Structure formats: C-alpha cells, structure tokens
C-alpha cells in the first residue's frame, strides 16, 4: 500500500466531504429537455448557424458525443452533416442562465449558502460535511438525493465527484465519475496512487493546461505520478507558485475551504470580443468607441472609477499588441476613455494585417464614493457628466439599446447593437 506524505494537517483532513457537481452537456441537454427529447438518444449540437460553418459548437449532447465522437468546442463544419435526425440548436443564453439559477436553488435545499461555491454556469462545489450525520446519510447517498431531485425537477442529468477536498472532488468527477454508469464516484486519499498517478495526459488534471503540460514535459514529467515523486520546492523554482500547487494536487492535497471566500486586493473590469470577420485599421476606432461605452457602463454600474486602461488588439493569426491609456484623474467617462484610446491607436505604426480581437481591461480602480478630488478638477463638470451618464444608461435599460446609443453605432463597422442583444457573445 502506498503511503502519502503529510505536509499540512489541514491539507490531509479526511473527514471533509465535498461534492463537485457538473451539469452533463448542459446547453445541449437543456435544448433536448425543452424539446421533450432524451439527451442520451438525440443527436443535437448547440451552435449559431447564422455565423457560418466556422462557428464554435458550444455543446454537444451525450448521444452525439459517444456515438459520433463530436466534442464540444469544435467547429460546426467538423460535425458530420449526414447524421440522421441531427438538430442544430441556436444558443439561448437567457434560458441557460435561468436553468442554472434554478439548479443552484436546488443545491440550497441541501446546503447553506456558505457551503455552496458556484464555479461556473454548469458546475458547483458543495461542502456536505455538516449535513450527513443529521440526515443519516453517507456522502454518496446524499449525492444521490441531489441527483434525483435535479432530474425530477429539471429533467437534467448531473455528474458528481466526491472527495476530501475541492481538488479531489473535482478530479474524481472529471476522471472517474464521468465514466461511471450512474455518473457518481468517490475518492479518498488511498485512491490517489491508483486513480490519479497513472494518468499520462497531464491536461486531464485540473489546473494543468496545454502550455503548462509542455513545460512539465520539458522538465521530464510525463505522468501525474512523476510529479508526485518530485519536490514542491523544485517545481516552485521552475514554474513559480503554480508549480507548488500542482505538486500538492498530484498528491490529492488541497487546503482551500469553501466557507473561506477569497477577496482579491485588486480587481479589474474587462470587456472584449472576437470579431466575426476581418477588420482593417480604419474600422478599429469605431470598435474602440463602442467598447468604451460598454466599459464605461460597467464601471458606472459597479460604482468604480478607472485610472489605467489596457487596449489589446489581436490579428487574424493570433498575434497582436497592447496599448496603455493613463488618466490624470480617475474617470468613468466613455468620452474620455474613447478619445484617449483612439489617440493612442492612431499614434502608433501598424502592421497591415486584419484584426480579429479587441479587449479593454480597466485597472487601478477606485470607489467612486471614496474618491478624493483635486484642486485642478472642475467638480461640477464631473457631477454633470455622471448625471448624464446615469440618464443615458437608464434610458437604454428602460427603452432598449437602440436609444441614447453612441453615434459610432450607426457605422457599418459597428456591432454595438448586435452585442447589446447578446450574452457572452451569443444570442440571449
């Protein structure tokens, strides 16, 4: 029997029971259920056909994944068109958000808010440690109750991994539960050597992406077990703090606690988009103006001011560059943001290549209510500008995005109105 070394008593607590719950093929399953169809018998993919065959497949039903090996996140042209009964469903992001909210409400029937961590629209972690004894349940029996409740109330199937900590539960769910007949599996520390260590595709372990896997390969690590036999200090030296985390994860250790919400010291506000066709440099100022309005509205709604903005522009070949705009005094004015960024863009020498990405990142934020002005500002002008901004946002919210919109939205290069009717870049 392999004995795991103990580095931190908190990391090695076995009495905790965490559930990692994933909504199986979420978007595709919702589309099937809404049509009265079984996701495990229906060939369905979720994709916006109006964007052409190159559009991304957001989700594929379990049936089409298993029988035709169609993965999510492939391109629509990769889906065989001769599949009998193939359904291509247009994304409905509002519907998915509402269903996700309903399911998280179901979780709250089983754990309190402080024991629930919503990881993404289709995945959550539940700490059920304090609910098992009083309900005369094991972690598996409690998980089965949740699985059954979700199935009965929504028609959806979930996958559940159970572990002594967040990482172990997630790894169990990704690696073992998805292959289980009942989509449910449980690991303890003694399972790590047999279940986790033999894996030779490093990207299958939560926290290791393609680039990190390449770096680990370059260091001589080809299985998770190789990492577990290494040293935390060595990996930290070679890969930074993430290397130390990967080492402990390879042993099944994780000291994160759901109840201990992490608060970042600094945060940023971001908006970006992947362009659906090539844009030349003459069209970019229109997009910058559109995005400045979007960013300013987000800043206003969060009651923060920005002092520094990074503009990232990407070419069709995945290369690109960034520009930085700095403001003497913090602002949330779309006009100031737009003018500054466009001036920065026009001032540089540019390569003649088509653009396909644009992102704005606002950093160095300050609370609008705590901001201390300077003697060199026109404070009444600032107040008037914010009142105007508030009025314009209220008009758009009440009467629609096509009211009180920026003049750039009328340009043929603009996609301002299209984006206003989308959620996450997809149809609402």
Coordinates of C-alpha atoms in Angstrom, one line a residue:
X1 CA 0.0 0.0 0.0
X2 CA 1.4 3.4 -1.0
X3 CA 1.5 5.9 1.9
X4 CA 1.2 9.6 1.1
X5 CA 3.4 12.0 3.0
X6 CA 1.6 14.5 5.2
X7 CA 2.8 18.1 4.8
X8 CA 0.0 20.0 6.4
X9 CA -2.7 18.6 8.7
X10 CA -5.3 20.8 7.1
X11 CA -4.5 19.5 3.7
X12 CA -4.9 15.9 4.9
X13 CA -8.3 16.2 6.6
X14 CA -10.3 13.2 5.6
X15 CA -13.4 14.0 7.5
X16 CA -14.5 16.6 4.9
X17 CA -16.8 15.6 2.1
X18 CA -17.0 17.9 -0.9
X19 CA -19.2 17.3 -3.9
X20 CA -18.1 18.5 -7.3
X21 CA -21.3 18.6 -9.5
X22 CA -21.3 19.2 -13.2
X23 CA -24.4 19.5 -15.4
X24 CA -23.8 17.0 -18.1
X25 CA -23.6 18.6 -21.6
X26 CA -25.6 21.5 -20.1
X27 CA -26.6 23.6 -23.0
X28 CA -27.3 20.6 -25.2
X29 CA -29.2 18.8 -22.5
X30 CA -31.4 21.9 -21.9
X31 CA -32.2 22.1 -25.6
X32 CA -33.2 18.4 -25.6
X33 CA -35.3 18.5 -22.5
X34 CA -37.1 21.6 -23.8
X35 CA -38.0 19.7 -26.9
X36 CA -39.2 16.7 -24.9
X37 CA -36.2 14.6 -26.1
X38 CA -33.7 12.4 -24.3
X39 CA -30.2 13.9 -24.4
X40 CA -28.8 10.3 -24.4
X41 CA -30.7 9.4 -27.5
X42 CA -30.7 12.6 -29.5
X43 CA -28.0 13.9 -31.9
X44 CA -28.0 17.6 -31.0
X45 CA -25.4 20.3 -31.0
X46 CA -25.7 23.9 -29.9
X47 CA -24.3 26.4 -32.4
X48 CA -25.3 29.6 -34.1
X49 CA -25.6 28.6 -37.8
X50 CA -26.1 32.2 -38.9
X51 CA -22.3 32.7 -38.2
X52 CA -21.4 30.1 -40.8
X53 CA -19.8 26.7 -40.6
X54 CA -16.8 28.1 -38.8
X55 CA -18.8 28.9 -35.7
X56 CA -18.0 27.1 -32.4
X57 CA -20.2 24.3 -31.2
X58 CA -20.9 25.4 -27.6
X59 CA -22.2 22.0 -26.5
X60 CA -23.0 18.5 -27.9
X61 CA -25.5 16.0 -26.5
X62 CA -24.1 12.9 -24.7
X63 CA -25.5 10.8 -27.5
X64 CA -23.7 12.6 -30.3
X65 CA -20.5 12.7 -28.3
X66 CA -20.4 9.0 -27.6
X67 CA -21.7 7.6 -30.9
X68 CA -20.1 10.1 -33.4
X69 CA -17.3 11.4 -31.2
X70 CA -18.3 15.0 -31.7
X71 CA -16.7 17.1 -28.9
X72 CA -18.0 20.4 -27.5
X73 CA -16.0 23.4 -28.6
X74 CA -15.3 22.0 -32.1
X75 CA -16.3 23.9 -35.2
X76 CA -19.6 23.4 -36.9
X77 CA -18.0 22.1 -40.1
X78 CA -16.5 19.3 -38.0
X79 CA -19.9 17.9 -37.2
X80 CA -20.9 15.2 -39.8
X81 CA -23.9 16.5 -41.7
X82 CA -25.1 13.1 -42.6
X83 CA -26.1 12.2 -39.0
X84 CA -29.8 11.1 -39.2
X85 CA -32.0 13.5 -37.2
X86 CA -29.2 16.0 -36.5
X87 CA -30.5 19.0 -34.6
X88 CA -28.5 22.3 -34.6
X89 CA -30.0 24.4 -31.8
X90 CA -29.4 28.1 -31.7
X91 CA -27.9 29.2 -28.3
X92 CA -30.3 30.7 -25.8
X93 CA -28.1 32.1 -23.1
X94 CA -31.0 33.6 -21.0
X95 CA -32.6 30.2 -20.9
X96 CA -29.4 28.5 -19.7
X97 CA -28.8 31.2 -17.0
X98 CA -32.3 30.7 -15.7
X99 CA -31.9 26.9 -15.6
X100 CA -28.5 27.3 -13.8
X101 CA -30.1 29.6 -11.2
X102 CA -32.9 27.1 -10.6
X103 CA -30.4 24.3 -10.1
X104 CA -28.3 26.4 -7.6
X105 CA -31.6 27.0 -5.7
X106 CA -32.0 23.2 -5.5
X107 CA -28.5 22.9 -4.1
X108 CA -29.6 25.4 -1.4
X109 CA -32.2 22.9 -0.3
X110 CA -29.3 20.6 0.7
X111 CA -26.6 23.0 2.0
X112 CA -26.5 26.6 3.2
X113 CA -25.2 29.5 1.1
X114 CA -21.8 29.4 2.8
X115 CA -21.3 25.8 1.9
X116 CA -22.0 26.4 -1.8
X117 CA -19.5 27.7 -4.3
X118 CA -20.7 28.3 -7.9
X119 CA -17.7 27.6 -10.1
X120 CA -19.3 28.2 -13.4
X121 CA -22.7 28.3 -15.1
X122 CA -22.8 24.4 -15.1
X123 CA -20.6 23.5 -12.2
X124 CA -20.7 23.9 -8.5
X125 CA -19.0 22.7 -5.3
X126 CA -21.0 21.7 -2.2
X127 CA -19.5 21.1 1.2
X128 CA -21.9 18.5 2.7
X129 CA -19.7 17.6 5.7
X130 CA -22.0 19.0 8.3
X131 CA -25.2 17.6 6.8
X132 CA -24.5 13.9 6.6
X133 CA -24.8 12.7 10.2
X134 CA -28.0 14.6 11.0
X135 CA -29.6 13.2 7.8
X136 CA -28.3 9.7 8.5
X137 CA -26.5 9.8 5.1
X138 CA -23.2 8.9 3.6
X139 CA -21.7 11.3 1.0
X140 CA -22.9 9.0 -1.8
X141 CA -26.5 8.6 -0.5
X142 CA -26.7 12.4 0.0
X143 CA -25.4 13.0 -3.5
X144 CA -27.9 10.5 -4.9
X145 CA -30.7 12.6 -3.3
X146 CA -29.4 15.7 -5.1
X147 CA -29.0 13.9 -8.4
X148 CA -32.6 12.5 -8.2
X149 CA -34.0 15.9 -7.2
X150 CA -32.4 17.7 -10.1
X151 CA -33.6 15.0 -12.5
X152 CA -37.2 15.2 -11.3
X153 CA -37.4 19.0 -11.2
X154 CA -35.5 19.8 -14.4
X155 CA -35.0 16.6 -16.4
X156 CA -31.3 17.1 -16.4
X157 CA -28.5 14.7 -15.5
X158 CA -25.6 15.6 -13.4
X159 CA -22.2 14.1 -12.8
X160 CA -20.9 14.1 -9.2
X161 CA -17.4 13.5 -7.8
X162 CA -16.9 13.2 -4.1
X163 CA -13.6 13.9 -2.3
X164 CA -12.0 15.0 0.9
X165 CA -11.3 18.5 -0.6
X166 CA -12.2 20.6 -3.6
X167 CA -9.4 19.4 -5.8
X168 CA -10.0 15.7 -5.0
X169 CA -13.8 16.0 -5.7
X170 CA -13.1 17.8 -9.0
X171 CA -10.5 15.3 -10.1
X172 CA -12.8 12.4 -9.2
X173 CA -15.6 14.0 -11.1
X174 CA -13.5 14.7 -14.3
X175 CA -11.6 11.4 -14.3
X176 CA -13.8 8.7 -12.8
X177 CA -17.5 9.9 -12.3
X178 CA -18.0 10.8 -16.0
X179 CA -17.2 7.2 -16.8
X180 CA -19.4 5.7 -14.1
X181 CA -22.7 4.2 -15.1
X182 CA -24.5 6.3 -12.5
X183 CA -22.2 9.4 -13.1
X184 CA -21.2 9.2 -9.4
X185 CA -17.9 8.3 -7.8
X186 CA -16.0 8.9 -4.6
X187 CA -12.3 9.1 -3.8
X188 CA -10.3 9.2 -0.6
X189 CA -6.5 9.7 -0.3
X190 CA -5.8 6.0 -0.6
X191 CA -7.3 6.1 -4.2
X192 CA -4.9 8.8 -5.4
X193 CA -2.0 6.4 -6.4
X194 CA -4.2 4.1 -8.4
X195 CA -6.6 6.6 -9.9
X196 CA -4.6 9.8 -10.4
X197 CA -0.9 8.8 -10.7
X198 CA -1.1 6.6 -13.9
X199 CA -2.6 9.4 -16.0
X200 CA -0.2 10.3 -18.8
X201 CA -2.3 13.1 -20.4
X202 CA -1.3 15.8 -17.9
X203 CA -4.1 18.1 -19.1
X204 CA -6.6 15.8 -17.6
X205 CA -5.7 17.0 -14.2
X206 CA -7.5 20.2 -13.1
X207 CA -5.1 23.1 -13.2
X208 CA -2.8 21.9 -16.0
X209 CA -3.4 23.4 -19.4
X210 CA -1.7 22.7 -22.7
X211 CA 1.1 25.1 -22.2
X212 CA 1.8 24.0 -18.7
X213 CA 1.8 20.4 -19.8
X214 CA 4.5 21.3 -22.4
X215 CA 6.6 22.9 -19.7
X216 CA 6.2 19.9 -17.4
X217 CA 7.2 17.6 -20.3
X218 CA 10.3 19.7 -20.8
X219 CA 11.2 19.1 -17.2
X220 CA 10.8 15.3 -17.6
X221 CA 7.3 14.8 -16.2
X222 CA 5.0 12.6 -18.3
X223 CA 2.5 11.2 -15.7
X224 CA 0.9 12.6 -12.7
X225 CA 2.8 10.1 -10.7
X226 CA 6.1 11.6 -12.0
X227 CA 5.0 14.9 -10.5
X228 CA 4.1 13.3 -7.2
X229 CA 7.6 11.8 -6.9
X230 CA 9.2 15.2 -7.4
X231 CA 9.7 18.0 -4.9
X232 CA 7.5 21.1 -4.1
X233 CA 10.4 23.5 -3.9
X234 CA 11.9 22.3 -7.2
X235 CA 8.6 22.8 -9.0
X236 CA 8.1 26.2 -7.4
X237 CA 11.5 27.2 -8.5
X238 CA 10.9 26.1 -12.1
X239 CA 7.3 27.0 -12.6
X240 CA 6.5 29.6 -9.9
X241 CA 3.9 29.2 -7.2
X242 CA 1.6 27.3 -9.6
X243 CA 4.3 24.5 -9.7
X244 CA 4.0 24.1 -5.9
X245 CA 0.2 23.9 -6.2
X246 CA 0.5 21.3 -9.0
X247 CA 2.8 19.2 -6.8
X248 CA 0.3 19.1 -3.9
X249 CA -2.6 18.4 -6.2
X250 CA -0.7 15.4 -7.6
X251 CA -0.9 14.0 -4.0
X252 CA -4.5 14.8 -3.7
X253 CA -3.9 17.7 -1.3
X254 CA -5.8 21.0 -1.3
X255 CA -6.4 23.2 1.7
X256 CA -9.0 25.5 0.1
X257 CA -12.2 25.8 2.2
X258 CA -15.5 26.8 0.5
X259 CA -16.5 28.8 3.6
X260 CA -13.4 30.9 3.3
X261 CA -14.2 33.3 0.5
X262 CA -11.1 34.8 -1.0
X263 CA -11.2 38.5 -1.6
X264 CA -8.7 39.9 -4.1
X265 CA -6.8 43.0 -3.1
X266 CA -7.2 44.4 -6.6
X267 CA -9.7 43.7 -9.4
X268 CA -10.2 44.8 -12.9
X269 CA -13.2 45.3 -15.2
X270 CA -12.9 43.8 -18.7
X271 CA -14.9 43.7 -21.9
X272 CA -13.8 42.0 -25.1
X273 CA -14.9 40.3 -28.3
X274 CA -13.8 38.0 -31.0
X275 CA -14.7 39.7 -34.3
X276 CA -16.7 37.6 -36.7
X277 CA -14.9 38.9 -39.8
X278 CA -11.7 40.7 -40.6
X279 CA -11.5 44.4 -39.7
X280 CA -8.9 46.8 -41.1
X281 CA -7.2 49.5 -39.1
X282 CA -9.7 52.2 -40.4
X283 CA -12.6 50.4 -38.7
X284 CA -10.9 49.9 -35.3
X285 CA -11.7 53.4 -33.9
X286 CA -15.4 52.6 -34.3
X287 CA -15.0 49.4 -32.3
X288 CA -12.9 51.3 -29.7
X289 CA -15.7 53.8 -29.2
X290 CA -18.3 51.1 -29.0
X291 CA -16.3 49.2 -26.4
X292 CA -15.5 52.3 -24.4
X293 CA -19.3 52.9 -24.0
X294 CA -19.7 49.3 -22.9
X295 CA -16.8 49.5 -20.4
X296 CA -17.9 52.9 -19.0
X297 CA -21.4 51.5 -18.4
X298 CA -19.9 48.6 -16.4
X299 CA -17.7 50.9 -14.4
X300 CA -20.7 53.1 -13.6
X301 CA -22.8 50.1 -12.6
X302 CA -20.1 48.9 -10.2
X303 CA -19.5 52.5 -8.8
X304 CA -15.8 52.5 -9.6
X305 CA -13.5 54.9 -11.5
X306 CA -10.5 53.8 -13.6
X307 CA -7.1 55.4 -13.9
X308 CA -5.5 52.9 -16.3
X309 CA -6.8 51.0 -19.3
X310 CA -5.1 48.4 -21.5
X311 CA -6.3 48.0 -25.0
X312 CA -5.4 44.6 -26.5
X313 CA -5.8 44.2 -30.3
X314 CA -5.3 40.8 -31.9
X315 CA -4.7 39.9 -35.6
X316 CA -6.2 37.0 -37.5
X317 CA -3.1 34.9 -36.9
X318 CA -3.3 35.2 -33.1
X319 CA -0.5 37.7 -32.9
X320 CA -1.3 41.2 -31.6
X321 CA -0.2 44.0 -29.3
X322 CA -1.4 46.2 -26.3
X323 CA -1.7 49.9 -25.7
X324 CA -2.0 51.6 -22.3
X325 CA -4.0 54.7 -21.6
X326 CA -3.5 56.5 -18.3
X327 CA -5.8 59.2 -16.9
X328 CA -4.6 62.1 -14.6
X329 CA -7.7 61.7 -12.5
X330 CA -9.8 58.5 -12.3
X331 CA -12.9 58.5 -14.6
X332 CA -15.8 56.5 -15.8
X333 CA -16.5 58.8 -18.8
X334 CA -17.0 56.9 -22.0
X335 CA -15.9 60.0 -24.0
X336 CA -12.6 60.4 -22.1
X337 CA -11.9 56.7 -22.4
X338 CA -12.7 56.5 -26.1
X339 CA -10.8 59.7 -27.0
X340 CA -7.7 58.6 -25.1
X341 CA -7.6 55.1 -26.6
X342 CA -8.2 56.2 -30.1
X343 CA -5.5 58.8 -29.8
X344 CA -3.1 56.1 -28.6
X345 CA -4.1 53.8 -31.5
X346 CA -3.7 56.5 -34.2
X347 CA -0.3 57.4 -32.9
X348 CA 1.4 54.1 -33.5
X349 CA 2.8 52.5 -36.6
X350 CA 0.7 49.5 -37.5
X351 CA 1.2 46.3 -39.4
X352 CA -1.2 45.8 -42.4
X353 CA -3.0 42.7 -41.1
X354 CA -6.7 42.1 -40.4
X355 CA -7.9 42.4 -36.8
X356 CA -10.0 39.7 -35.2
X357 CA -9.9 40.5 -31.5
X358 CA -10.3 43.6 -29.2
X359 CA -10.3 43.7 -25.4
X360 CA -10.3 46.6 -22.9
X361 CA -9.0 46.0 -19.4
X362 CA -9.6 48.7 -16.8
X363 CA -7.3 48.5 -13.8
X364 CA -6.2 50.8 -10.9
X365 CA -9.9 51.2 -9.9
X366 CA -11.2 53.3 -7.0
X367 CA -14.5 53.5 -5.3
X368 CA -16.5 56.5 -6.7
X369 CA -17.8 57.3 -3.2
X370 CA -14.3 57.3 -1.7
X371 CA -12.6 59.3 -4.4
X372 CA -10.8 62.4 -3.2
X373 CA -10.8 65.0 -5.9
X374 CA -8.0 67.5 -6.6
X375 CA -7.9 71.3 -6.8
X376 CA -7.4 71.1 -10.5
X377 CA -10.7 69.5 -11.4
X378 CA -14.0 71.0 -12.3
X379 CA -16.1 69.1 -9.8
X380 CA -19.4 70.4 -11.1
X381 CA -18.5 69.3 -14.6
X382 CA -17.7 65.8 -13.2
X383 CA -21.1 65.7 -11.4
X384 CA -22.9 66.8 -14.6
X385 CA -21.1 64.2 -16.6
X386 CA -22.1 61.4 -14.2
X387 CA -25.7 62.5 -14.1
X388 CA -25.8 62.5 -17.9
X389 CA -24.2 59.0 -17.9
X390 CA -26.8 57.8 -15.4
X391 CA -29.6 59.2 -17.5
X392 CA -28.3 57.6 -20.7
X393 CA -27.9 54.2 -19.0
X394 CA -31.4 54.4 -17.6
X395 CA -32.9 55.3 -21.0
X396 CA -31.1 52.3 -22.6
X397 CA -32.2 50.0 -19.8
X398 CA -35.9 51.0 -20.0
X399 CA -36.4 51.6 -23.7
X400 CA -33.8 49.4 -25.4
X401 CA -30.1 49.5 -26.5
X402 CA -31.0 51.5 -29.7
X403 CA -32.0 54.5 -27.6
X404 CA -29.3 57.0 -26.4
X405 CA -26.7 55.0 -28.1
X406 CA -23.3 56.2 -29.3
X407 CA -23.1 57.8 -32.7
X408 CA -20.5 55.1 -33.8
X409 CA -23.3 52.5 -33.5
X410 CA -24.7 53.8 -36.8
X411 CA -21.5 53.0 -38.6
X412 CA -21.4 49.9 -40.9
X413 CA -18.3 48.8 -38.9
X414 CA -20.1 48.8 -35.6
X415 CA -21.6 45.8 -33.9
X416 CA -22.8 47.7 -30.9
X417 CA -26.5 46.8 -31.2
X418 CA -25.7 43.2 -32.1
X419 CA -23.7 42.8 -28.9
X420 CA -26.4 44.6 -26.8
X421 CA -28.7 41.7 -27.7
X422 CA -26.2 39.0 -26.7
X423 CA -25.0 37.4 -23.5
X424 CA -21.4 36.3 -23.5
X425 CA -21.2 36.9 -27.2
X426 CA -24.1 34.6 -28.0
X427 CA -27.8 35.1 -28.6
X428 CA -29.8 35.8 -25.5

